PDB file of C-alpha atoms in Angstrom:
ATOM      1  CA  MET A 259      38.197  -6.920  83.413  1.00 95.00           C
ATOM      2  CA  LEU A 260      36.256  -3.886  82.167  1.00 97.00           C
ATOM      3  CA  VAL A 261      37.326  -0.456  83.428  1.00 96.00           C
ATOM      4  CA  LEU A 262      35.119   2.631  83.321  1.00 96.00           C
ATOM      5  CA  SER A 263      36.837   5.903  84.192  1.00 94.00           C
ATOM      6  CA  SER A 264      35.733   9.525  84.000  1.00 91.00           C
ATOM      7  CA  PRO A 265      35.924  12.802  85.865  1.00 87.00           C
ATOM      8  CA  SER A 266      33.448  12.997  88.761  1.00 81.00           C
ATOM      9  CA  GLY A 267      29.986  13.763  87.435  1.00 78.00           C
ATOM     10  CA  ALA A 268      30.435  12.387  83.909  1.00 87.00           C
ATOM     11  CA  GLY A 269      28.122   9.470  84.678  1.00 86.00           C
ATOM     12  CA  LYS A 270      30.323   6.413  85.170  1.00 88.00           C
ATOM     13  CA  THR A 271      28.597   5.348  88.387  1.00 86.00           C
ATOM     14  CA  THR A 272      25.137   5.579  86.781  1.00 90.00           C
ATOM     15  CA  LEU A 273      26.377   3.683  83.729  1.00 95.00           C
ATOM     16  CA  SER A 274      28.035   1.061  85.930  1.00 94.00           C
ATOM     17  CA  ARG A 275      24.804   0.447  87.845  1.00 92.00           C
ATOM     18  CA  ARG A 276      22.767   0.213  84.646  1.00 96.00           C
ATOM     19  CA  LEU A 277      25.253  -2.225  83.080  1.00 97.00           C
ATOM     20  CA  LEU A 278      25.180  -4.450  86.178  1.00 96.00           C
ATOM     21  CA  GLU A 279      21.368  -4.498  86.112  1.00 96.00           C
ATOM     22  CA  ALA A 280      21.329  -5.456  82.425  1.00 96.00           C
ATOM     23  CA  ASP A 281      24.151  -8.015  82.327  1.00 96.00           C
ATOM     24  CA  HIS A 282      24.359 -10.782  84.935  1.00 92.00           C
ATOM     25  CA  GLY A 283      27.663 -12.043  83.522  1.00 92.00           C
ATOM     26  CA  ILE A 284      29.539  -9.132  85.079  1.00 95.00           C
ATOM     27  CA  ALA A 285      30.186  -8.319  88.736  1.00 92.00           C
ATOM     28  CA  LEU A 286      31.277  -5.032  90.277  1.00 91.00           C
ATOM     29  CA  SER A 287      34.700  -4.768  91.828  1.00 92.00           C
ATOM     30  CA  VAL A 288      34.036  -3.087  95.170  1.00 91.00           C
ATOM     31  CA  SER A 289      36.861  -0.767  96.209  1.00 91.00           C
ATOM     32  CA  ALA A 290      38.139  -0.092  99.698  1.00 95.00           C
ATOM     33  CA  THR A 291      38.268   3.587 100.674  1.00 95.00           C
ATOM     34  CA  THR A 292      39.293   5.769 103.585  1.00 97.00           C
ATOM     35  CA  ARG A 293      36.716   8.452 102.809  1.00 94.00           C
ATOM     36  CA  ALA A 294      33.596   8.902 104.921  1.00 91.00           C
ATOM     37  CA  ARG A 295      30.497   6.988 103.907  1.00 92.00           C
ATOM     38  CA  ARG A 296      27.746   9.043 102.257  1.00 88.00           C
ATOM     39  CA  PRO A 297      24.196   8.563 103.580  1.00 89.00           C
ATOM     40  CA  THR A 298      23.121   6.584 100.500  1.00 89.00           C
ATOM     41  CA  GLU A 299      26.128   4.214 100.505  1.00 92.00           C
ATOM     42  CA  ARG A 300      26.256   0.685 101.900  1.00 92.00           C
ATOM     43  CA  GLU A 301      29.267  -1.142 103.333  1.00 92.00           C
ATOM     44  CA  GLY A 302      30.478  -3.919 101.032  1.00 89.00           C
ATOM     45  CA  VAL A 303      28.119  -2.854  98.251  1.00 87.00           C
ATOM     46  CA  ASP A 304      29.345   0.626  97.301  1.00 86.00           C
ATOM     47  CA  TYR A 305      32.717   0.464  99.097  1.00 91.00           C
ATOM     48  CA  TYR A 306      34.562  -1.248 101.907  1.00 94.00           C
ATOM     49  CA  PHE A 307      35.061   1.640 104.325  1.00 96.00           C
ATOM     50  CA  VAL A 308      38.382   1.338 106.184  1.00 96.00           C
ATOM     51  CA  THR A 309      40.588   3.554 108.311  1.00 95.00           C
ATOM     52  CA  MET A 310      43.867   4.965 107.039  1.00 95.00           C
ATOM     53  CA  PRO A 311      45.914   2.547 109.212  1.00 96.00           C
ATOM     54  CA  GLN A 312      43.881  -0.408 107.867  1.00 96.00           C
ATOM     55  CA  PHE A 313      44.479   0.797 104.310  1.00 97.00           C
ATOM     56  CA  GLU A 314      48.230   1.115 104.879  1.00 96.00           C
ATOM     57  CA  THR A 315      48.318  -2.425 106.318  1.00 96.00           C
ATOM     58  CA  MET A 316      46.520  -3.715 103.209  1.00 96.00           C
ATOM     59  CA  ILE A 317      49.088  -1.986 100.955  1.00 96.00           C
ATOM     60  CA  ALA A 318      51.961  -3.479 102.936  1.00 96.00           C
ATOM     61  CA  GLY A 319      50.380  -6.923 102.637  1.00 96.00           C
ATOM     62  CA  GLY A 320      50.037  -6.677  98.850  1.00 94.00           C
ATOM     63  CA  GLU A 321      46.266  -6.960  99.129  1.00 95.00           C
ATOM     64  CA  PHE A 322      45.451  -4.442  96.356  1.00 94.00           C
ATOM     65  CA  LEU A 323      45.502  -4.854  92.573  1.00 93.00           C
ATOM     66  CA  GLU A 324      45.667  -1.062  92.423  1.00 92.00           C
ATOM     67  CA  HIS A 325      45.396   1.848  94.821  1.00 92.00           C
ATOM     68  CA  ALA A 326      45.472   5.627  94.591  1.00 87.00           C
ATOM     69  CA  ARG A 327      44.974   8.860  96.490  1.00 87.00           C
ATOM     70  CA  VAL A 328      42.048  10.896  95.125  1.00 81.00           C
ATOM     71  CA  PHE A 329      40.815  14.164  96.667  1.00 78.00           C
ATOM     72  CA  GLY A 330      42.778  13.420  99.852  1.00 87.00           C
ATOM     73  CA  ASN A 331      41.306   9.946 100.347  1.00 92.00           C
ATOM     74  CA  ARG A 332      42.717   6.509  99.535  1.00 94.00           C
ATOM     75  CA  TYR A 333      41.004   4.006  97.213  1.00 92.00           C
ATOM     76  CA  GLY A 334      42.072   0.472  96.337  1.00 93.00           C
ATOM     77  CA  THR A 335      40.832  -2.711  94.668  1.00 92.00           C
ATOM     78  CA  PRO A 336      41.119  -5.787  96.926  1.00 94.00           C
ATOM     79  CA  ARG A 337      42.924  -8.499  94.917  1.00 92.00           C
ATOM     80  CA  ALA A 338      41.329 -11.616  96.484  1.00 91.00           C
ATOM     81  CA  VAL A 339      37.715 -10.739  95.674  1.00 87.00           C
ATOM     82  CA  VAL A 340      38.526  -9.957  92.019  1.00 91.00           C
ATOM     83  CA  MET A 341      40.517 -13.149  91.531  1.00 89.00           C
ATOM     84  CA  ASP A 342      37.718 -15.247  93.065  1.00 90.00           C
ATOM     85  CA  GLU A 343      35.135 -13.752  90.662  1.00 88.00           C
ATOM     86  CA  LEU A 344      37.404 -14.217  87.629  1.00 87.00           C
ATOM     87  CA  ALA A 345      37.981 -17.859  88.615  1.00 85.00           C
ATOM     88  CA  LEU A 346      34.193 -18.360  88.558  1.00 86.00           C
ATOM     89  CA  GLY A 347      34.113 -17.115  84.953  1.00 83.00           C
ATOM     90  CA  LYS A 348      32.608 -13.705  85.704  1.00 89.00           C
ATOM     91  CA  ASP A 349      33.714 -10.513  84.037  1.00 94.00           C
ATOM     92  CA  ILE A 350      34.621  -7.776  86.522  1.00 95.00           C
ATOM     93  CA  LEU A 351      33.611  -4.121  86.206  1.00 96.00           C
ATOM     94  CA  PHE A 352      35.955  -1.502  87.676  1.00 93.00           C
ATOM     95  CA  ASP A 353      34.734   2.029  88.443  1.00 86.00           C
ATOM     96  CA  ILE A 354      38.206   3.541  88.979  1.00 86.00           C
ATOM     97  CA  ASP A 355      40.282   6.554  87.961  1.00 87.00           C
ATOM     98  CA  TRP A 356      43.218   6.832  85.551  1.00 91.00           C
ATOM     99  CA  GLN A 357      45.782   6.124  88.279  1.00 88.00           C
ATOM    100  CA  GLY A 358      44.188   2.790  89.115  1.00 89.00           C
ATOM    101  CA  THR A 359      43.793   1.960  85.437  1.00 93.00           C
ATOM    102  CA  GLN A 360      47.513   2.494  84.829  1.00 93.00           C
ATOM    103  CA  GLN A 361      48.339   0.090  87.681  1.00 92.00           C
ATOM    104  CA  LEU A 362      45.902  -2.548  86.395  1.00 93.00           C
ATOM    105  CA  LYS A 363      47.439  -2.281  82.923  1.00 93.00           C
ATOM    106  CA  GLU A 364      50.866  -2.995  84.395  1.00 91.00           C
ATOM    107  CA  LYS A 365      49.640  -6.127  86.168  1.00 86.00           C
ATOM    108  CA  MET A 366      46.816  -7.524  84.007  1.00 86.00           C
ATOM    109  CA  ARG A 367      47.118  -5.996  80.506  1.00 84.00           C
ATOM    110  CA  ASP A 368      45.886  -9.037  78.555  1.00 84.00           C
ATOM    111  CA  ASP A 369      42.691  -9.272  80.615  1.00 88.00           C
ATOM    112  CA  LEU A 370      41.869  -5.550  80.653  1.00 94.00           C
ATOM    113  CA  VAL A 371      39.533  -3.441  78.492  1.00 97.00           C
ATOM    114  CA  SER A 372      39.348   0.252  79.375  1.00 97.00           C
ATOM    115  CA  ILE A 373      36.683   2.861  78.549  1.00 98.00           C
ATOM    116  CA  PHE A 374      36.882   6.578  79.333  1.00 96.00           C
ATOM    117  CA  ILE A 375      33.556   8.398  79.788  1.00 94.00           C
ATOM    118  CA  LEU A 376      33.517  12.081  78.823  1.00 92.00           C
ATOM    119  CA  PRO A 377      30.824  14.614  79.726  1.00 90.00           C
ATOM    120  CA  PRO A 378      29.127  16.416  76.804  1.00 87.00           C
ATOM    121  CA  SER A 379      30.387  19.802  78.061  1.00 87.00           C
ATOM    122  CA  HIS A 380      32.082  21.586  80.957  1.00 81.00           C
ATOM    123  CA  ALA A 381      28.785  23.252  81.928  1.00 81.00           C
ATOM    124  CA  GLU A 382      26.919  19.927  81.952  1.00 83.00           C
ATOM    125  CA  LEU A 383      29.598  18.373  84.136  1.00 80.00           C
ATOM    126  CA  GLU A 384      29.189  21.137  86.722  1.00 77.00           C
ATOM    127  CA  ARG A 385      25.384  20.882  86.557  1.00 80.00           C
ATOM    128  CA  ARG A 386      25.527  17.126  87.238  1.00 76.00           C
ATOM    129  CA  LEU A 387      27.864  17.603  90.199  1.00 76.00           C
ATOM    130  CA  ARG A 388      25.600  20.240  91.736  1.00 74.00           C
ATOM    131  CA  ASN A 389      22.425  18.194  91.131  1.00 78.00           C
ATOM    132  CA  ARG A 390      23.825  15.249  93.101  1.00 69.00           C
ATOM    133  CA  ALA A 391      23.406  17.400  96.234  1.00 63.00           C
ATOM    134  CA  GLU A 392      25.804  15.138  98.127  1.00 67.00           C
ATOM    135  CA  ASP A 393      28.830  17.457  98.137  1.00 68.00           C
ATOM    136  CA  SER A 394      29.436  20.994  99.393  1.00 75.00           C
ATOM    137  CA  ASP A 395      30.152  23.891  97.009  1.00 76.00           C
ATOM    138  CA  GLU A 396      33.807  23.660  98.028  1.00 80.00           C
ATOM    139  CA  ILE A 397      34.005  19.966  97.063  1.00 76.00           C
ATOM    140  CA  VAL A 398      32.194  20.600  93.759  1.00 74.00           C
ATOM    141  CA  ALA A 399      34.682  23.387  92.963  1.00 77.00           C
ATOM    142  CA  GLY A 400      37.572  21.027  93.772  1.00 76.00           C
ATOM    143  CA  ARG A 401      36.136  18.313  91.524  1.00 77.00           C
ATOM    144  CA  MET A 402      35.682  20.806  88.670  1.00 80.00           C
ATOM    145  CA  ALA A 403      39.268  22.021  89.073  1.00 76.00           C
ATOM    146  CA  LYS A 404      40.504  18.419  88.941  1.00 82.00           C
ATOM    147  CA  ALA A 405      38.352  17.480  85.919  1.00 86.00           C
ATOM    148  CA  ALA A 406      40.733  18.906  83.290  1.00 84.00           C
ATOM    149  CA  ASP A 407      43.622  16.823  84.646  1.00 88.00           C
ATOM    150  CA  GLU A 408      41.484  13.674  84.723  1.00 91.00           C
ATOM    151  CA  ILE A 409      40.162  14.278  81.201  1.00 90.00           C
ATOM    152  CA  SER A 410      43.738  14.700  79.904  1.00 92.00           C
ATOM    153  CA  HIS A 411      44.247  10.931  80.392  1.00 95.00           C
ATOM    154  CA  TRP A 412      41.602   9.912  77.830  1.00 95.00           C
ATOM    155  CA  PRO A 413      44.190   8.815  75.198  1.00 96.00           C
ATOM    156  CA  GLU A 414      45.401   6.060  77.551  1.00 96.00           C
ATOM    157  CA  TYR A 415      42.093   4.173  77.178  1.00 97.00           C
ATOM    158  CA  ASP A 416      41.009   1.597  74.605  1.00 97.00           C
ATOM    159  CA  TYR A 417      37.631   3.270  74.010  1.00 98.00           C
ATOM    160  CA  VAL A 418      36.107   6.732  74.593  1.00 97.00           C
ATOM    161  CA  ILE A 419      32.376   7.462  74.993  1.00 97.00           C
ATOM    162  CA  VAL A 420      30.761  10.915  75.283  1.00 95.00           C
ATOM    163  CA  ASN A 421      27.892  10.548  77.748  1.00 94.00           C
ATOM    164  CA  SER A 422      25.362  13.022  76.358  1.00 93.00           C
ATOM    165  CA  ASP A 423      22.594  10.396  76.521  1.00 94.00           C
ATOM    166  CA  VAL A 424      22.651   7.634  79.140  1.00 94.00           C
ATOM    167  CA  GLU A 425      20.790   5.087  76.981  1.00 97.00           C
ATOM    168  CA  LYS A 426      23.160   5.524  74.040  1.00 97.00           C
ATOM    169  CA  ALA A 427      26.246   5.481  76.275  1.00 97.00           C
ATOM    170  CA  LEU A 428      25.010   2.273  77.923  1.00 98.00           C
ATOM    171  CA  ALA A 429      24.371   0.661  74.523  1.00 98.00           C
ATOM    172  CA  ASP A 430      27.891   1.620  73.443  1.00 98.00           C
ATOM    173  CA  ILE A 431      29.398   0.039  76.571  1.00 98.00           C
ATOM    174  CA  GLN A 432      27.355  -3.131  76.009  1.00 98.00           C
ATOM    175  CA  ALA A 433      28.535  -3.305  72.394  1.00 98.00           C
ATOM    176  CA  ILE A 434      32.171  -3.001  73.510  1.00 98.00           C
ATOM    177  CA  LEU A 435      31.692  -5.651  76.191  1.00 97.00           C
ATOM    178  CA  ASN A 436      30.036  -8.065  73.762  1.00 96.00           C
ATOM    179  CA  ALA A 437      32.740  -7.560  71.130  1.00 96.00           C
ATOM    180  CA  GLU A 438      35.521  -8.086  73.664  1.00 95.00           C
ATOM    181  CA  ARG A 439      33.870 -11.279  74.922  1.00 93.00           C
ATOM    182  CA  LEU A 440      33.896 -12.604  71.351  1.00 93.00           C
ATOM    183  CA  ARG A 441      37.654 -12.137  70.898  1.00 91.00           C
ATOM    184  CA  ARG A 442      39.162 -15.487  69.980  1.00 89.00           C
ATOM    185  CA  SER A 443      41.696 -15.244  72.815  1.00 85.00           C
ATOM    186  CA  ARG A 444      38.906 -14.866  75.407  1.00 86.00           C
ATOM    187  CA  GLN A 445      36.772 -17.795  74.256  1.00 85.00           C
ATOM    188  CA  THR A 446      37.931 -20.622  76.466  1.00 80.00           C
ATOM    189  CA  GLY A 447      37.288 -24.063  75.059  1.00 83.00           C
ATOM    190  CA  ILE A 448      36.847 -22.847  71.474  1.00 89.00           C
ATOM    191  CA  SER A 449      39.751 -24.989  70.205  1.00 89.00           C
ATOM    192  CA  GLY A 450      38.035 -28.155  71.411  1.00 89.00           C
ATOM    193  CA  PHE A 451      34.727 -27.042  69.908  1.00 90.00           C
ATOM    194  CA  VAL A 452      36.347 -26.366  66.510  1.00 92.00           C
ATOM    195  CA  ALA A 453      38.179 -29.719  66.640  1.00 92.00           C
ATOM    196  CA  GLY A 454      34.792 -31.401  67.072  1.00 93.00           C
ATOM    197  CA  LEU A 455      33.525 -29.702  63.910  1.00 93.00           C
ATOM    198  CA  THR A 456      36.367 -30.931  61.720  1.00 85.00           C
TER     199      THR A 456
END
């Protein structure tokens, strides 16, 4: 399980999409959310859009690997879908915040690799948020105010990447993913292969 986290606007969604296009051995974990769907978002692709009562029922039923409240909305990772993909041998990409990452670490530490994406500067972060043109000035101001708190969690992650250039940041993520796939503990069947060599 590969986690990408960042403050809003640092580029984790762009990097996630680019990684998924480049690497067919990884699938995106689609979160459930109670927030309203944006015009460009698709049900079951970007998020599973649910009501607050539905979300609370899912929590009570233990259906989430992690869940959190962010900017007044609820987000959670449905357990069943992730477990099905892992059973098929796929790596899973998580585009989640520090709260969700902490919960995943508690439950799945041995299978988790976490990367925190930092913006190159405060000014660039604000510029990216405004250029998205999907949020009001009030929401952008709220996201900027929250950014310092989110950034303060960077030491909790295995890796940190400054996203000043998308191509370089993507290459860094791919290098981390490839190295983690080559860890001896993650190479299933390697013992049998080595036995056949000796």
